[in-house]
Tab-separated table of C-alpha atoms in Angstrom:
chain	number	residue	atom	x	y	z
A	1	SER	CA	0.000	0.000	0.000
A	2	LEU	CA	1.370	3.402	-0.953
A	3	ALA	CA	0.354	6.479	1.010
A	4	TYR	CA	0.725	9.904	-0.548
A	5	LEU	CA	1.029	12.869	1.793
A	6	ASN	CA	-0.192	16.357	0.859
A	7	LYS	CA	-0.179	15.548	-2.831
A	8	LYS	CA	-2.206	17.108	-5.618
A	9	HIS	CA	-1.585	14.849	-8.625
A	10	ILE	CA	-0.345	11.392	-9.536
A	11	SER	CA	-0.516	9.396	-12.755
A	12	ILE	CA	-0.818	5.623	-12.442
A	13	GLU	CA	-1.253	2.820	-14.924
A	14	LYS	CA	-4.675	1.160	-14.782
A	15	ASN	CA	-4.955	-2.436	-16.012
A	16	LYS	CA	-1.490	-2.020	-17.596
A	17	THR	CA	-3.042	-0.258	-20.615
A	18	GLU	CA	-4.862	2.854	-19.383
A	19	ILE	CA	-3.200	5.786	-17.673
A	20	LEU	CA	-5.268	7.203	-14.838
A	21	ASP	CA	-4.682	10.737	-13.548
A	22	VAL	CA	-5.759	11.201	-9.952
A	23	TYR	CA	-6.283	14.723	-8.625
A	24	TRP	CA	-7.508	15.799	-5.239
A	25	THR	CA	-7.689	18.825	-3.013
A	26	THR	CA	-8.190	18.805	0.715
A	27	SER	CA	-8.723	22.532	1.222
A	28	LYS	CA	-12.100	22.538	-0.528
A	29	LYS	CA	-13.258	19.402	1.324
A	30	THR	CA	-13.962	17.812	-2.046
A	31	VAL	CA	-11.898	15.144	-3.756
A	32	THR	CA	-12.275	14.538	-7.490
A	33	LEU	CA	-10.673	11.605	-9.258
A	34	GLU	CA	-10.330	12.111	-13.012
A	35	GLU	CA	-9.294	9.843	-15.852
A	36	LYS	CA	-6.953	11.285	-18.467
A	37	GLY	CA	-9.115	13.278	-20.839
A	38	GLY	CA	-11.184	14.804	-18.046
A	39	ARG	CA	-13.804	12.075	-17.493
A	40	THR	CA	-14.844	12.281	-13.846
A	41	MET	CA	-14.546	9.040	-11.898
A	42	ALA	CA	-15.504	9.969	-8.351
A	43	LYS	CA	-16.559	13.036	-6.417
A	44	ILE	CA	-15.953	12.711	-2.703
A	45	LEU	CA	-17.377	15.033	-0.048
A	46	GLU	CA	-15.134	15.303	3.011
A	47	LEU	CA	-16.717	16.527	6.236
A	48	ASP	CA	-15.569	16.761	9.838
A	49	LEU	CA	-17.187	17.590	13.167
A	50	GLU	CA	-16.651	21.315	12.571
A	51	ASN	CA	-19.386	21.194	9.885
A	52	GLU	CA	-22.240	20.669	12.394
A	53	GLU	CA	-24.987	22.269	10.321
A	54	ARG	CA	-24.000	20.374	7.181
A	55	LEU	CA	-23.708	17.069	9.087
A	56	CYS	CA	-27.186	17.521	10.588
A	57	ALA	CA	-28.684	18.300	7.166
A	58	LEU	CA	-26.859	15.279	5.730
A	59	GLY	CA	-28.096	12.988	8.520
A	60	SER	CA	-31.643	14.231	8.075
A	61	ALA	CA	-31.521	13.753	4.299
A	62	LEU	CA	-30.170	10.207	4.608
A	63	SER	CA	-32.655	9.201	7.331
A	64	SER	CA	-35.403	8.398	4.821
A	65	PRO	CA	-35.463	5.254	2.662
A	66	ALA	CA	-37.310	7.216	-0.057
A	67	ARG	CA	-34.524	9.817	-0.251
A	68	ILE	CA	-31.926	7.045	-0.434
A	69	GLN	CA	-33.917	5.518	-3.312
A	70	ILE	CA	-33.772	8.889	-5.089
A	71	LEU	CA	-29.973	8.957	-4.696
A	72	LYS	CA	-29.782	5.424	-6.121
A	73	LEU	CA	-31.990	6.453	-9.038
A	74	LEU	CA	-29.745	9.437	-9.793
A	75	TYR	CA	-26.604	7.279	-9.852
A	76	HIS	CA	-26.494	6.919	-13.645
A	77	ASN	CA	-28.960	9.512	-14.968
A	78	SER	CA	-30.532	12.880	-14.255
A	79	PHE	CA	-34.315	13.063	-13.920
A	80	ASN	CA	-36.962	15.694	-13.341
A	81	VAL	CA	-39.238	15.580	-10.278
A	82	ALA	CA	-42.159	13.986	-12.150
A	83	GLU	CA	-39.932	11.228	-13.567
A	84	ILE	CA	-38.518	10.486	-10.115
A	85	ALA	CA	-42.023	10.291	-8.653
A	86	GLU	CA	-43.155	7.979	-11.457
A	87	LYS	CA	-40.142	5.657	-11.205
A	88	LEU	CA	-40.428	5.372	-7.408
A	89	GLN	CA	-44.239	5.245	-7.495
A	90	ILE	CA	-44.657	8.097	-5.018
A	91	PRO	CA	-46.708	11.312	-5.268
A	92	THR	CA	-44.999	14.170	-7.128
A	93	SER	CA	-45.492	16.418	-4.092
A	94	SER	CA	-43.601	13.930	-1.886
A	95	ALA	CA	-40.817	13.634	-4.456
A	96	ALA	CA	-40.494	17.444	-4.497
A	97	VAL	CA	-40.162	17.558	-0.686
A	98	TYR	CA	-37.567	14.750	-0.700
A	99	ILE	CA	-35.590	16.479	-3.447
A	100	ARG	CA	-35.612	19.763	-1.530
A	101	SER	CA	-34.172	17.939	1.510
A	102	LEU	CA	-31.421	16.295	-0.584
A	103	GLU	CA	-30.656	19.647	-2.206
A	104	THR	CA	-30.452	21.402	1.187
A	105	ALA	CA	-28.010	18.727	2.362
A	106	GLY	CA	-25.906	19.379	-0.747
A	107	LEU	CA	-26.241	15.809	-2.032
A	108	ILE	CA	-27.846	16.643	-5.374
A	109	ASN	CA	-27.671	19.402	-7.964
A	110	THR	CA	-30.841	20.857	-9.410
A	111	LYS	CA	-31.354	23.169	-12.342
A	112	MET	CA	-34.461	24.621	-13.896
A	113	GLN	CA	-35.099	23.741	-17.526
A	114	LYS	CA	-37.911	24.574	-19.924
A	115	GLY	CA	-40.440	21.788	-20.209
A	116	SER	CA	-43.500	21.133	-22.338
A	117	ARG	CA	-45.751	22.831	-19.751
A	118	GLY	CA	-43.580	25.494	-18.145
A	119	SER	CA	-40.326	24.752	-16.372
A	120	MET	CA	-39.113	21.596	-14.681
A	121	LYS	CA	-36.448	20.893	-12.088
A	122	ILE	CA	-33.725	18.509	-13.327
A	123	CYS	CA	-31.946	16.613	-10.533
A	124	SER	CA	-28.504	15.010	-10.648
A	125	ARG	CA	-26.221	13.374	-8.099
A	126	LYS	CA	-23.496	15.644	-6.717
A	127	TYR	CA	-21.174	13.180	-4.911
A	128	ASP	CA	-20.177	9.535	-5.198
A	129	ASN	CA	-18.734	9.148	-1.704
A	130	ILE	CA	-19.021	10.931	1.628
A	131	ASP	CA	-16.120	10.794	4.083
A	132	ILE	CA	-16.860	11.988	7.627
A	133	THR	CA	-13.879	12.479	9.937
A	134	LEU	CA	-14.970	12.014	13.543
A	135	THR	CA	-11.774	13.358	15.105
A	136	ALA	CA	-10.762	16.955	15.653
A	137	ASP	CA	-8.413	18.561	13.139
A	138	ASP	CA	-4.906	18.082	14.560
A	139	PRO	CA	-2.145	20.202	12.977
A	140	ASP	CA	0.439	17.595	14.073
A	141	VAL	CA	-1.253	14.858	12.037
A	142	ASP	CA	-0.873	14.839	8.248
A	143	LYS	CA	-3.869	13.884	6.158
A	144	VAL	CA	-3.014	10.651	4.410
A	145	TYR	CA	-4.638	9.207	1.299
A	146	SER	CA	-3.784	5.580	0.736
A	147	LEU	CA	-3.963	3.773	-2.580
A	148	SER	CA	-3.028	0.116	-3.055
A	149	ILE	CA	-1.307	-0.525	-6.376
A	150	PRO	CA	0.168	-3.935	-7.203
A	151	ILE	CA	3.891	-3.849	-8.017
A	152	GLY	CA	4.370	-3.404	-11.753
A	153	CYS	CA	0.983	-1.738	-12.275
A	154	TYR	CA	2.125	1.847	-11.940
A	155	SER	CA	4.235	4.245	-13.926
A	156	ASP	CA	4.875	7.952	-14.441
A	157	CYS	CA	4.450	9.468	-11.002
A	158	GLU	CA	4.279	13.268	-10.788
A	159	VAL	CA	4.530	14.431	-7.165
A	160	MET	CA	4.742	17.911	-5.641
A	161	PRO	CA	6.589	18.624	-2.351
A	162	THR	CA	6.112	17.891	0.537
A	163	CYS	CA	5.399	14.203	0.046
A	164	GLY	CA	6.736	10.735	0.679
A	165	ILE	CA	5.920	7.060	0.904
A	166	ALA	CA	4.545	5.498	4.070
A	167	SER	CA	3.302	2.195	5.389
A	168	GLU	CA	0.556	1.673	7.965
A	169	SER	CA	3.125	2.121	10.744
A	170	GLY	CA	5.006	5.196	9.511
A	171	MET	CA	7.210	6.849	6.927
A	172	ILE	CA	9.447	4.788	4.648
A	173	GLY	CA	12.709	6.666	4.291
A	174	HIS	CA	12.472	10.424	4.741
A	175	ASP	CA	10.296	13.110	3.192
A	176	ASP	CA	11.616	15.521	0.594
A	177	ARG	CA	11.972	18.607	2.781
C-alpha cells in the first residue's frame, strides 16, 4: 500500500493499458478523481465535526429510505421531479419535498429547464462518496490518502513537495523537505 502525503496529482497505470490521472484537493473538502481526458470518476465530499450544520442536514436527508432511493436512481442519470415520482411510485409532491431535503443537504444538484408545460427541475447526483472524519483537526497529524497498487501496475508518477511514501506504521525513508 502506498500512502501519498499532501499531494495534488499522480498518474498511475490502470490495467497495464490505461493511464489514470488522480487529482484531489483537501482545502475545498472535495476530492475529485479524473481519468486522463477529463472524465470524472468519483466526487468525494469530506466533512468533519466542525461542519455541524451540514452534518445535521446530511443525517436528516439520509434518514429516509425514499430519499436514499432517489440517490440510487440518480446514480447513472438525471431526472426531473415527475420522472422520479413515477419511477419510485410516489406522489410528485412527496418527491419534491424529498428532493428539496437532498438539495439542502448538498447531495444533489438541481437546475431549472424549460419543459413542455412550463419549467421543470432537473436533478442530478453531486457526490459519489461521503467521508466523515470524527476526530478533531490536529495540525500535528498529516492527512493521508492511501492507494493500493500492485507492483508493476504503476508508472509515471508526478509528485509535488512535501510528500513521501509510508506504510501503515510510519514513513518509509524520509520526506523531501
